[in-house]
Tab-separated table of C-alpha atoms in Angstrom:
chain	number	residue	atom	x	y	z
A	24	ALA	CA	0.000	0.000	0.000
A	25	ALA	CA	2.838	2.388	0.837
A	26	ALA	CA	4.527	1.624	-2.493
A	27	PHE	CA	1.373	2.274	-4.484
A	28	ALA	CA	0.719	5.493	-2.548
A	29	ALA	CA	4.280	6.692	-3.147
A	30	ALA	CA	4.027	5.878	-6.864
A	31	GLY	CA	0.748	7.766	-7.105
A	32	LEU	CA	2.202	10.808	-5.355
A	33	VAL	CA	5.260	10.859	-7.607
A	34	HIS	CA	3.037	10.558	-10.681
A	35	ARG	CA	0.763	13.407	-9.563
A	36	LEU	CA	3.700	15.665	-8.695
A	37	ALA	CA	5.303	15.007	-12.085
A	38	LEU	CA	2.064	15.827	-13.898
A	39	ALA	CA	1.576	18.971	-11.800
A	40	GLY	CA	5.072	20.135	-12.725
A	41	ARG	CA	4.394	19.571	-16.434
A	42	GLN	CA	1.057	21.400	-16.199
A	43	ARG	CA	2.687	24.348	-14.480
A	44	ALA	CA	5.448	24.510	-17.095
A	45	LEU	CA	2.934	24.448	-19.958
A	46	ALA	CA	0.797	27.103	-18.245
A	47	LEU	CA	3.788	29.402	-17.767
A	48	GLU	CA	4.775	28.905	-21.403
A	49	ALA	CA	1.249	29.736	-22.571
A	50	ALA	CA	1.110	32.830	-20.344
A	51	GLY	CA	4.183	34.300	-21.993
A	52	GLU	CA	7.122	36.190	-20.515
A	53	VAL	CA	5.244	39.208	-19.143
A	54	ARG	CA	5.275	39.443	-15.336
A	55	GLN	CA	3.452	41.990	-13.217
A	56	PRO	CA	3.133	42.531	-9.452
A	57	LEU	CA	-0.204	41.913	-7.772
A	58	PRO	CA	-2.612	44.835	-7.336
A	59	GLY	CA	-2.458	46.472	-3.928
A	60	ALA	CA	-5.822	45.070	-2.865
A	61	ALA	CA	-4.703	41.497	-3.581
A	62	ARG	CA	-1.528	41.946	-1.522
A	63	THR	CA	-3.607	42.740	1.557
A	64	PHE	CA	-5.920	39.751	1.098
A	65	ARG	CA	-5.530	37.038	3.719
A	66	ARG	CA	-7.036	33.591	3.480
A	67	GLY	CA	-7.773	31.260	6.344
A	68	ARG	CA	-9.257	33.669	8.900
A	69	PHE	CA	-12.698	32.097	8.836
A	70	SER	CA	-11.239	28.572	8.976
A	71	PHE	CA	-8.978	29.522	11.877
A	72	GLY	CA	-11.949	31.024	13.715
A	73	LEU	CA	-14.032	27.875	13.268
A	74	ALA	CA	-11.050	25.731	14.237
A	75	ALA	CA	-10.595	27.701	17.448
A	76	LEU	CA	-14.288	27.359	18.268
A	77	LEU	CA	-14.392	23.608	17.606
A	78	LEU	CA	-11.162	22.969	19.503
A	79	ALA	CA	-12.574	24.951	22.425
A	80	VAL	CA	-15.680	22.740	22.307
A	81	ALA	CA	-13.436	19.667	22.297
A	82	GLY	CA	-11.540	21.038	25.291
A	83	PHE	CA	-14.788	21.672	27.151
A	84	GLY	CA	-15.948	18.131	26.400
A	85	PHE	CA	-12.644	16.707	27.649
A	86	TRP	CA	-12.929	18.753	30.846
A	87	GLN	CA	-16.475	17.515	31.440
A	88	ALA	CA	-15.492	13.887	30.757
A	89	GLN	CA	-12.600	14.237	33.181
A	90	GLN	CA	-14.973	15.690	35.766
A	91	VAL	CA	-17.208	12.611	35.439
A	92	ALA	CA	-14.197	10.285	35.806
A	93	ASP	CA	-12.801	12.178	38.809
A	94	GLU	CA	-16.192	12.245	40.514
A	95	TYR	CA	-16.515	8.482	40.154
A	96	ALA	CA	-12.948	7.853	41.340
A	97	GLU	CA	-13.483	10.026	44.417
A	98	ARG	CA	-16.738	8.326	45.325
A	99	ALA	CA	-15.486	4.813	44.607
A	100	ALA	CA	-12.493	5.392	46.864
A	101	ARG	CA	-14.726	5.731	49.913
A	102	ALA	CA	-17.334	3.183	48.786
A	103	THR	CA	-17.575	-0.449	49.868
A	104	LYS	CA	-16.423	-3.049	47.357
A	105	LEU	CA	-18.756	-6.053	47.122
A	106	THR	CA	-19.274	-9.124	44.989
A	107	GLY	CA	-22.879	-9.999	44.154
A	108	GLN	CA	-24.995	-12.303	42.034
A	109	VAL	CA	-27.086	-11.168	39.046
A	110	VAL	CA	-30.742	-11.870	39.852
A	111	SER	CA	-32.494	-10.584	36.733
A	112	LEU	CA	-32.388	-8.159	33.840
A	113	ASP	CA	-34.913	-5.320	33.826
A	114	ARG	CA	-35.741	-3.050	30.876
A	115	GLY	CA	-36.660	0.488	31.906
A	116	ASP	CA	-39.221	2.876	30.461
A	117	GLU	CA	-36.709	4.892	28.397
A	118	ASP	CA	-34.766	2.150	26.608
A	119	ALA	CA	-32.309	1.851	29.522
A	120	ASP	CA	-31.273	-1.624	30.667
A	121	PHE	CA	-30.851	-2.459	34.358
A	122	VAL	CA	-29.420	-5.448	36.175
A	123	LYS	CA	-30.608	-6.501	39.605
A	124	VAL	CA	-27.683	-7.623	41.742
A	125	GLU	CA	-28.045	-9.211	45.164
A	126	ALA	CA	-25.073	-8.485	47.434
A	127	ASP	CA	-24.625	-8.382	51.211
A	128	GLY	CA	-28.327	-9.065	51.797
A	129	ARG	CA	-29.550	-6.189	49.583
A	130	THR	CA	-30.786	-6.022	45.993
A	131	HIS	CA	-29.312	-3.208	43.877
A	132	ARG	CA	-30.826	-2.045	40.583
A	133	ILE	CA	-27.975	-0.736	38.424
A	134	GLU	CA	-28.129	0.692	34.898
A	135	THR	CA	-25.926	-1.021	32.327
A	136	ALA	CA	-25.001	-0.344	28.727
A	137	TYR	CA	-24.079	-3.961	27.980
A	138	PRO	CA	-26.651	-6.283	29.557
A	139	GLU	CA	-25.351	-9.257	27.566
A	140	ASP	CA	-22.180	-9.184	29.694
A	141	PHE	CA	-24.122	-9.959	32.870
A	142	PRO	CA	-26.166	-13.178	32.494
A	143	GLU	CA	-28.515	-14.265	35.245
A	144	GLY	CA	-26.763	-16.255	37.931
A	145	GLY	CA	-23.358	-14.756	37.209
A	146	THR	CA	-21.245	-12.852	39.692
A	147	VAL	CA	-20.237	-9.216	39.354
A	148	ASP	CA	-18.110	-6.779	41.329
A	149	LEU	CA	-19.682	-3.509	42.412
A	150	VAL	CA	-19.017	-0.536	44.642
A	151	VAL	CA	-21.717	0.678	47.040
A	152	ASP	CA	-21.952	3.993	48.869
A	153	GLY	CA	-25.292	4.201	50.670
A	154	ASP	CA	-28.038	4.199	48.019
A	155	TRP	CA	-25.493	4.678	45.232
A	156	ALA	CA	-24.125	1.597	43.485
A	157	ALA	CA	-22.106	1.078	40.297
A	158	LEU	CA	-20.646	-1.863	38.451
A	159	VAL	CA	-16.853	-2.029	38.542
A	160	ALA	CA	-16.904	-3.140	34.882
A	161	GLU	CA	-18.913	-0.011	33.933
A	162	PRO	CA	-17.682	2.720	36.282
A	163	TYR	CA	-19.208	5.773	34.544
A	164	ASP	CA	-20.791	6.837	31.254
A	165	ALA	CA	-18.998	9.710	29.524
A	166	PHE	CA	-19.773	8.570	25.985
A	167	GLY	CA	-21.605	11.799	25.094
A	168	TRP	CA	-18.701	13.992	26.214
A	169	GLU	CA	-16.195	11.707	24.496
A	170	LEU	CA	-18.196	11.926	21.278
A	171	LEU	CA	-18.170	15.720	21.608
A	172	VAL	CA	-14.384	15.642	22.027
A	173	LEU	CA	-13.994	13.442	18.942
A	174	GLY	CA	-16.249	15.597	16.778
A	175	GLY	CA	-14.629	18.828	17.966
A	176	LEU	CA	-11.111	17.522	17.393
A	177	VAL	CA	-11.805	16.150	13.923
A	178	GLY	CA	-13.654	19.261	12.775
A	179	GLY	CA	-11.225	21.656	14.464
A	180	LEU	CA	-8.123	20.013	13.027
A	181	ALA	CA	-9.735	19.850	9.569
A	182	PHE	CA	-10.561	23.578	9.605
A	183	PHE	CA	-7.113	24.372	10.998
A	184	ALA	CA	-5.459	22.430	8.169
A	185	ASN	CA	-7.698	24.180	5.640
A	186	GLY	CA	-6.818	27.580	7.091
A	187	ALA	CA	-3.107	26.803	7.123
A	188	ASP	CA	-3.281	25.638	3.507
A	189	GLY	CA	-5.145	28.789	2.477
A	190	ARG	CA	-2.702	31.027	4.324
A	191	THR	CA	0.276	29.270	2.699
A	192	ARG	CA	-1.267	29.604	-0.746
A	193	SER	CA	-2.024	33.321	-0.326
A	194	VAL	CA	1.550	33.963	0.847
A	195	ARG	CA	2.879	32.056	-2.168
A	196	LEU	CA	0.779	34.255	-4.463
A	197	ARG	CA	2.393	37.440	-3.100
A	198	ARG	CA	6.021	36.331	-3.390
A	199	GLY	CA	6.833	38.197	-6.594
A	200	PRO	CA	5.690	39.270	-10.060
A	201	LEU	CA	3.223	36.919	-11.718
A	202	PRO	CA	2.218	36.066	-15.280
A	203	VAL	CA	-0.810	38.013	-16.480
A	204	LEU	CA	-3.435	37.083	-19.034
A	205	LYS	CA	-6.331	38.964	-20.546
A	206	VAL	CA	-9.401	36.744	-20.114
A	207	LEU	CA	-13.187	36.768	-19.936
A	208	VAL	CA	-14.882	35.797	-16.674
A	209	ARG	CA	-18.439	35.055	-15.621
A	210	GLU	CA	-19.913	34.010	-12.282
A	211	ASP	CA	-22.113	30.933	-12.068
A	212	HIS	CA	-25.736	31.886	-11.484
A	213	GLU	CA	-26.285	29.240	-8.798
A	214	ASP	CA	-23.130	28.693	-6.730
A	215	GLY	CA	-21.067	31.840	-7.423
A	216	ARG	CA	-18.186	29.923	-9.006
A	217	SER	CA	-16.034	32.064	-11.336
A	218	TRP	CA	-15.645	30.598	-14.830
A	219	VAL	CA	-12.677	31.838	-16.866
A	220	TYR	CA	-12.818	31.907	-20.679
A	221	ALA	CA	-10.187	32.770	-23.245
A	222	ALA	CA	-10.158	36.384	-24.423
A	223	ASP	CA	-11.094	35.277	-27.966
A	224	ASP	CA	-14.229	33.412	-26.784
A	225	PRO	CA	-16.829	36.231	-26.568
A	226	GLU	CA	-19.715	33.738	-26.776
A	227	ALA	CA	-18.461	31.940	-23.642
A	228	LEU	CA	-18.642	28.544	-25.328
A	229	ARG	CA	-15.590	26.866	-23.810
A	230	PRO	CA	-14.552	27.656	-20.220
A	231	VAL	CA	-10.944	26.972	-19.290
A	232	LEU	CA	-10.755	27.297	-15.495
A	233	HIS	CA	-13.109	27.656	-12.565
A	234	PHE	CA	-12.764	28.550	-8.884
A	235	HIS	CA	-14.503	30.450	-6.089
A	236	SER	CA	-13.287	33.937	-5.232
A	237	LEU	CA	-13.881	36.817	-2.841
A	238	ALA	CA	-13.488	40.535	-3.390
A	239	SER	CA	-10.505	42.274	-1.799
A	240	PHE	CA	-10.283	45.991	-0.990
A	241	GLU	CA	-7.118	47.985	-0.466
A	242	ASP	CA	-8.800	50.704	1.606
A	243	GLU	CA	-11.620	49.494	3.828
A	244	ASP	CA	-12.755	53.096	4.555
A	245	GLU	CA	-13.299	53.891	0.896
A	246	ASP	CA	-17.055	53.318	1.128
A	247	GLU	CA	-17.362	56.011	3.790
A	248	GLN	CA	-16.427	58.701	1.267
A	249	ARG	CA	-19.598	58.247	-0.783
A	250	GLU	CA	-22.255	60.860	-0.680
A	251	GLU	CA	-25.354	60.158	1.370
A	252	GLY	CA	-27.714	60.300	-1.594
A	253	ALA	CA	-25.653	57.864	-3.646
A	254	GLU	CA	-25.469	55.532	-0.659
A	255	ASP	CA	-29.259	55.476	-0.342
A	256	ASP	CA	-29.635	54.705	-4.053
A	257	THR	CA	-27.130	51.862	-3.830
A	258	ASP	CA	-28.861	50.409	-0.794
A	259	ALA	CA	-32.188	50.461	-2.641
A	260	VAL	CA	-30.637	48.675	-5.622
A	261	ASP	CA	-29.017	46.087	-3.360
A	262	LEU	CA	-32.315	45.444	-1.578
A	263	THR	CA	-34.108	44.981	-4.889
A	264	ARG	CA	-31.440	42.539	-6.066
A	265	PHE	CA	-31.643	40.661	-2.764
A	266	ARG	CA	-35.392	40.212	-3.236
A	267	GLN	CA	-34.844	39.035	-6.805
A	268	ILE	CA	-32.281	36.479	-5.632
A	269	LEU	CA	-34.674	35.106	-3.014
A	270	LYS	CA	-37.393	34.758	-5.662
A	271	GLY	CA	-34.999	33.317	-8.257
A	272	GLU	CA	-35.697	36.189	-10.678
A	273	ASP	CA	-32.317	37.926	-10.609
A	274	PRO	CA	-30.648	38.358	-14.007
A	275	PRO	CA	-27.611	36.191	-14.767
A	276	PRO	CA	-24.188	37.776	-14.160
A	277	PRO	CA	-22.639	39.375	-17.256
A	278	LEU	CA	-19.557	38.204	-19.123
A	279	ARG	CA	-16.741	40.577	-18.146
A	280	GLU	CA	-13.275	41.378	-19.392
A	281	ALA	CA	-10.633	40.718	-16.742
A	282	VAL	CA	-6.922	40.393	-16.103
A	283	LEU	CA	-5.846	37.103	-14.526
A	284	TYR	CA	-2.805	37.196	-12.236
A	285	GLY	CA	-1.112	33.876	-11.544
A	286	THR	CA	-0.270	30.601	-13.229
A	287	PRO	CA	-3.393	29.299	-15.034
A	288	CYS	CA	-3.078	25.647	-14.053
A	289	ALA	CA	-4.761	23.164	-11.721
A	290	GLY	CA	-4.128	23.797	-8.020
A	291	ALA	CA	-2.812	27.322	-8.523
A	292	GLU	CA	-3.742	30.477	-6.633
A	293	VAL	CA	-4.875	33.410	-8.800
A	294	ALA	CA	-6.318	36.898	-8.636
A	295	LEU	CA	-8.697	38.704	-10.984
A	296	ALA	CA	-8.970	42.404	-11.763
A	297	ALA	CA	-12.203	43.360	-13.526
A	298	ARG	CA	-15.059	45.838	-13.495
A	299	PRO	CA	-18.150	44.385	-11.751
A	300	ASP	CA	-20.366	45.571	-14.638
A	301	GLU	CA	-20.444	48.044	-17.479
A	302	GLU	CA	-21.936	50.805	-15.301
A	303	THR	CA	-19.213	50.689	-12.631
A	304	PRO	CA	-15.955	52.466	-13.568
A	305	GLU	CA	-13.906	51.126	-10.629
A	306	VAL	CA	-11.927	47.925	-11.029
A	307	LEU	CA	-12.710	45.220	-8.477
A	308	VAL	CA	-9.963	42.828	-7.390
A	309	GLU	CA	-10.974	39.271	-6.516
A	310	CYS	CA	-8.743	36.578	-5.030
A	311	SER	CA	-9.371	32.855	-5.307
A	312	VAL	CA	-10.417	31.065	-2.121
A	313	THR	CA	-10.391	27.570	-3.640
A	314	ALA	CA	-7.730	25.959	-5.776
A	315	VAL	CA	-8.018	26.537	-9.506
A	316	LYS	CA	-9.471	23.587	-11.398
A	317	PRO	CA	-9.633	22.938	-15.136
A	318	ALA	CA	-13.098	22.898	-16.681
A	319	GLY	CA	-13.854	19.232	-17.322
A	320	PRO	CA	-16.733	18.083	-19.561
A	321	LYS	CA	-18.947	17.162	-16.581
A	322	LEU	CA	-18.579	20.638	-15.069
A	323	LEU	CA	-19.076	22.759	-18.172
A	324	PRO	CA	-21.780	25.394	-17.737
A	325	SER	CA	-24.461	25.601	-20.360
A	326	ARG	CA	-23.777	27.095	-23.745
A	327	SER	CA	-26.609	29.583	-23.858
A	328	THR	CA	-27.849	31.071	-27.061
A	329	SER	CA	-26.926	34.566	-25.856
A	330	PRO	CA	-24.757	35.991	-23.108
A	331	ALA	CA	-27.835	37.335	-21.367
A	332	GLU	CA	-29.232	33.905	-20.680
A	333	ASP	CA	-28.687	31.857	-17.556
A	334	THR	CA	-25.445	29.861	-17.537
A	335	GLY	CA	-26.080	27.973	-14.322
A	336	ARG	CA	-28.031	25.198	-16.016
A	337	LYS	CA	-26.448	21.834	-16.661
A	338	SER	CA	-27.816	21.640	-20.229
A	339	PRO	CA	-28.102	24.228	-23.007
A	340	ARG	CA	-31.154	26.466	-22.852
A	341	ARG	CA	-33.131	26.559	-26.056
A	342	SER	CA	-34.618	29.797	-27.284
A	343	VAL	CA	-38.361	30.355	-27.113
A	344	GLU	CA	-38.512	30.360	-30.918
A	345	GLU	CA	-36.814	26.963	-31.051
A	346	ILE	CA	-39.170	25.510	-28.457
A	347	ALA	CA	-42.228	26.970	-30.185
A	348	ALA	CA	-41.088	25.533	-33.536
A	349	SER	CA	-40.953	22.055	-32.012
A	350	MET	CA	-44.533	22.310	-30.652
A	351	THR	CA	-47.469	21.527	-32.907
A	352	PRO	CA	-50.519	23.806	-32.459
A	353	THR	CA	-53.496	21.850	-31.146
A	354	ASP	CA	-57.024	22.505	-29.960
A	355	GLY	CA	-56.806	19.905	-27.207
A	356	LEU	CA	-55.482	20.401	-23.708
A	357	ARG	CA	-51.771	20.294	-23.000
A	358	VAL	CA	-50.922	18.295	-19.878
A	359	TRP	CA	-47.653	17.802	-18.004
A	360	LYS	CA	-47.804	15.442	-15.056
A	361	ALA	CA	-45.734	13.210	-12.793
A	362	HIS	CA	-43.774	10.710	-14.871
A	363	GLY	CA	-42.098	7.451	-13.925
A	364	LEU	CA	-38.966	8.871	-12.295
A	365	SER	CA	-40.961	11.478	-10.384
A	366	ARG	CA	-43.239	8.765	-8.997
A	367	ALA	CA	-40.161	6.695	-8.102
A	368	VAL	CA	-38.852	9.648	-6.093
A	369	GLY	CA	-42.246	9.917	-4.398
A	370	VAL	CA	-42.290	6.217	-3.520
A	371	GLY	CA	-38.757	6.475	-2.134
A	372	LEU	CA	-39.699	9.445	0.045
A	373	LEU	CA	-42.842	7.586	1.162
A	374	LEU	CA	-40.688	4.641	2.298
A	375	VAL	CA	-38.427	7.054	4.162
A	376	GLN	CA	-41.471	8.586	5.828
A	377	GLY	CA	-42.894	5.211	6.836
A	378	GLY	CA	-39.554	3.951	8.133
A	379	GLY	CA	-38.928	7.141	10.070
A	380	MET	CA	-42.338	6.972	11.711
A	381	TRP	CA	-41.773	3.322	12.614
A	382	ALA	CA	-38.365	4.062	14.164
A	383	MET	CA	-39.628	7.004	16.218
A	384	LEU	CA	-43.014	5.661	17.298
A	385	ASP	CA	-42.178	2.005	17.851
A	386	ASP	CA	-40.649	2.588	21.284
A	387	GLY	CA	-43.409	4.794	22.636
A	388	PHE	CA	-43.363	8.455	23.603
A	389	SER	CA	-39.963	10.152	23.344
A	390	TRP	CA	-38.452	13.573	22.740
A	391	THR	CA	-37.495	12.399	19.223
A	392	TRP	CA	-41.140	12.957	18.286
A	393	ILE	CA	-40.178	16.635	17.914
A	394	TRP	CA	-38.163	15.772	14.795
A	395	LEU	CA	-41.110	13.819	13.468
A	396	LEU	CA	-43.460	16.759	13.943
A	397	LEU	CA	-41.002	19.101	12.242
A	398	GLY	CA	-40.138	16.874	9.278
A	399	LEU	CA	-43.440	15.130	8.587
A	400	PRO	CA	-45.239	18.107	6.941
A	401	TRP	CA	-42.370	18.594	4.497
A	402	LEU	CA	-42.202	14.876	3.714
A	403	ILE	CA	-45.934	14.597	3.077
A	404	THR	CA	-45.827	17.655	0.809
A	405	ALA	CA	-42.855	16.291	-1.143
A	406	VAL	CA	-44.365	12.810	-1.493
A	407	ALA	CA	-47.745	14.127	-2.638
A	408	THR	CA	-46.126	16.485	-5.160
A	409	ALA	CA	-43.749	13.889	-6.598
A	410	LEU	CA	-46.536	11.314	-7.003
A	411	THR	CA	-49.309	13.408	-8.561
A	412	TRP	CA	-48.104	16.858	-9.664
A	413	ARG	CA	-49.899	18.041	-12.757
A	414	ILE	CA	-50.099	21.165	-14.931
A	415	THR	CA	-52.989	21.454	-17.379
A	416	ALA	CA	-53.009	24.261	-19.954
A	417	ASP	CA	-56.319	25.302	-21.522
A	418	ARG	CA	-57.510	28.355	-23.418
A	419	ASP	CA	-57.758	30.657	-20.376
A	420	GLY	CA	-54.747	29.645	-18.294
A	421	LEU	CA	-53.167	26.904	-16.212
A	422	TRP	CA	-54.513	24.442	-13.664
A	423	VAL	CA	-51.641	23.588	-11.308
A	424	THR	CA	-52.097	20.574	-9.027
A	425	GLY	CA	-49.812	20.540	-6.025
A	426	ALA	CA	-49.821	18.597	-2.791
A	427	TRP	CA	-52.796	20.313	-1.157
A	428	ARG	CA	-54.901	22.110	-3.765
A	429	VAL	CA	-55.425	22.941	-7.405
A	430	ARG	CA	-54.476	26.498	-8.334
A	431	ARG	CA	-55.935	28.444	-11.240
A	432	ILE	CA	-53.572	30.900	-12.987
A	433	GLU	CA	-54.798	33.017	-15.871
A	434	TRP	CA	-52.436	33.476	-18.802
A	435	ASP	CA	-52.243	37.237	-18.182
A	436	ALA	CA	-51.085	36.593	-14.605
A	437	VAL	CA	-48.157	34.329	-15.554
A	438	THR	CA	-44.945	36.364	-15.349
A	439	LEU	CA	-42.319	33.642	-15.003
A	440	VAL	CA	-41.867	29.933	-15.630
A	441	ARG	CA	-38.629	28.390	-14.438
A	442	HIS	CA	-37.175	24.973	-13.688
A	443	PHE	CA	-35.015	25.036	-10.576
A	444	GLN	CA	-33.588	22.361	-8.277
A	445	ASP	CA	-35.888	19.579	-9.497
A	446	GLY	CA	-38.919	21.843	-9.236
A	447	ILE	CA	-41.051	24.151	-11.358
A	448	ARG	CA	-41.816	27.730	-10.322
A	449	ILE	CA	-44.604	29.732	-11.915
A	450	GLY	CA	-44.479	33.425	-11.084
A	451	THR	CA	-47.678	35.434	-10.855
A	452	GLY	CA	-46.238	38.875	-10.171
A	453	GLN	CA	-47.760	38.896	-6.681
A	454	GLY	CA	-44.670	38.358	-4.529
A	455	GLY	CA	-45.129	35.342	-2.296
A	456	ASP	CA	-48.126	34.140	-4.291
A	457	ASP	CA	-45.888	32.318	-6.792
A	458	VAL	CA	-46.715	28.652	-7.376
A	459	GLU	CA	-43.991	26.081	-6.808
A	460	LEU	CA	-43.977	22.338	-7.454
A	461	SER	CA	-41.100	20.395	-5.916
A	462	PRO	CA	-39.879	17.743	-6.400
A	463	THR	CA	-40.984	17.039	-9.961
A	464	GLY	CA	-38.381	14.370	-10.735
A	465	TRP	CA	-34.638	13.883	-10.502
A	466	ALA	CA	-32.959	15.933	-13.212
A	467	TRP	CA	-29.426	14.759	-12.347
A	468	LEU	CA	-30.320	11.086	-12.823
A	469	GLU	CA	-32.248	11.802	-16.016
A	470	ARG	CA	-29.186	13.533	-17.479
A	471	ARG	CA	-27.025	10.633	-16.346
A	472	LEU	CA	-29.350	8.305	-18.258
A	473	GLY	CA	-28.930	10.455	-21.357
A	474	ARG	CA	-32.424	11.932	-21.246
A	475	GLU	CA	-33.667	15.490	-21.198
A	476	PRO	CA	-35.249	16.188	-17.774
A	477	TYR	CA	-39.009	16.006	-18.177
A	478	ALA	CA	-39.757	18.869	-15.770
A	479	GLU	CA	-37.207	21.077	-17.513
A	480	ARG	CA	-38.839	20.425	-20.873
A	481	ALA	CA	-42.260	21.127	-19.323
A	482	ALA	CA	-41.034	24.502	-18.029
A	483	GLU	CA	-39.654	25.401	-21.471
A	484	GLU	CA	-42.911	24.506	-23.209
A	485	LEU	CA	-44.915	26.466	-20.651
A	486	ARG	CA	-42.647	29.444	-21.268
A	487	ALA	CA	-43.273	29.115	-24.994
A	488	LEU	CA	-47.076	29.006	-24.437
A	489	ARG	CA	-46.849	32.111	-22.268
A	490	LEU	CA	-45.044	34.078	-24.969
A	491	SER	CA	-46.820	32.539	-27.996
A	492	PRO	CA	-50.621	32.751	-27.621
A	493	GLY	CA	-51.085	30.999	-30.959
A	494	LEU	CA	-49.863	27.729	-29.435
A	495	ARG	CA	-52.351	27.755	-26.576
A	496	PRO	CA	-55.243	25.247	-26.602
A	497	THR	CA	-58.728	26.425	-27.519
A	498	GLU	CA	-60.478	23.905	-25.262
A	499	GLU	CA	-61.525	24.546	-21.678
A	500	ALA	CA	-60.386	21.939	-19.140
A	501	PRO	CA	-63.243	20.025	-17.436
A	502	ALA	CA	-63.066	19.306	-13.697
A	503	ALA	CA	-62.029	15.697	-14.318
A	504	ARG	CA	-58.840	16.822	-16.068
A	505	GLN	CA	-57.769	19.539	-13.663
A	506	GLY	CA	-56.052	17.085	-11.321
A	507	MET	CA	-56.603	16.112	-7.695
A	508	PRO	CA	-54.180	16.731	-4.796
A	509	VAL	CA	-53.330	13.723	-2.628
A	510	GLY	CA	-51.926	15.572	0.357
A	511	PRO	CA	-55.056	15.157	2.561
A	512	PRO	CA	-55.356	11.392	1.875
A	513	LEU	CA	-51.646	11.014	2.673
A	514	VAL	CA	-52.212	12.746	6.014
A	515	ALA	CA	-54.968	10.263	6.827
A	516	LEU	CA	-52.753	7.368	5.736
A	517	SER	CA	-49.903	8.672	7.899
A	518	VAL	CA	-52.191	8.952	10.921
A	519	LEU	CA	-53.401	5.377	10.425
A	520	TRP	CA	-49.835	4.138	10.024
A	521	GLY	CA	-48.732	5.947	13.172
A	522	ALA	CA	-51.666	4.529	15.148
A	523	ALA	CA	-50.869	1.037	13.899
A	524	VAL	CA	-47.232	1.348	14.990
A	525	LEU	CA	-48.199	2.633	18.426
A	526	LEU	CA	-50.966	0.104	19.071
A	527	LEU	CA	-49.539	-3.008	17.446
């Protein structure tokens, strides 16, 4: 194993050296120092803070565990040591096991974590101090504190290592002049990852690198020099954008010209200098906070038909004209409903719900019922939606069947149709009154199987109907074809299942 590991490390280091040499050759001979803002950027502060917090938690857990051990040792030192016989095993009301031990003419009921180690009729050693008694084989229970120590140490050391790695990388970036490249950069619409494109790729068809970055400022007091009126306007714009982000209606980030500082290869540390948008004259400096990675085929963002379209999707977005051309005008109703994979997701969630209820209710009343009460409404909603979601388009609008009711949306009220995170959102222009269906399938698995996600195609066709009235049906949907929510029956089924588990 050591030989294979050593061979793998040597191979990876050799490849990394070749990649770095090729990247430096491609970058050319020009070298420039980092911008002032990038030289003041420090990585690792957040990781060091979390590491300190988690290590402090681990220290507190160790102190508490030691307190439990010392308390037992002190009490056992003055207690009487006896040898007794196990009379019986008794199960308590809260899943705690007890052994009854007869010693020195008295019967002691002692809690044990391993009842199988003390069969009836066997002899055990115990210490007794008045009404207090403990098994010598199980002196004290500090498992919870020990688990806290383990979790705090593992998490704290991991964050400390991450912070040390980030600090080392940022120092390495500031050692001297770096190669510079003129590039194009765009932020991912969903996770904020920065995608770097070649300067001669204005359509953003082939990304080269990707990484996460944070803005760095040379003078932290610069914002205080703005005028009060401009500050109020900026705050209003930021608030509007924040609302758009929460509703999923924010426009995709633009493709920007930028200067890349650093070696453009895997594992490198880089900095970007670019204007945030066309309206902002100041240049913003961003420093990478994750190692640079090459853009592999599985990570490529979508090749949109225009730079203004969303690039966060995992498949290319077709234009409305293209979608409309593929749809045949018809007088009949257009229906999109739960398909096979969506129902499979619903059945899987239903099994999770049933198993969770069995595990939590089988042993009677417990504080774990709180988790059941908190998670059950979401599970029922998700199961009902995945099993029977339905959207019916007729001449006047849409009938949307969710988990609990059927919503009517007139065509004039539809402002947005979007597929997001295995769900479909239909905006109505009334703030929180938007209609959401989730989950409507498993888009990742459908793409893995080489298929176009059904819910994504449904959202595209609905968008085409919204913008092309000529494609809308001329028939009015009868009540039988508007769909029926199954949330209420699922609630009744869940209640019956819970009663059966409790009573049987």
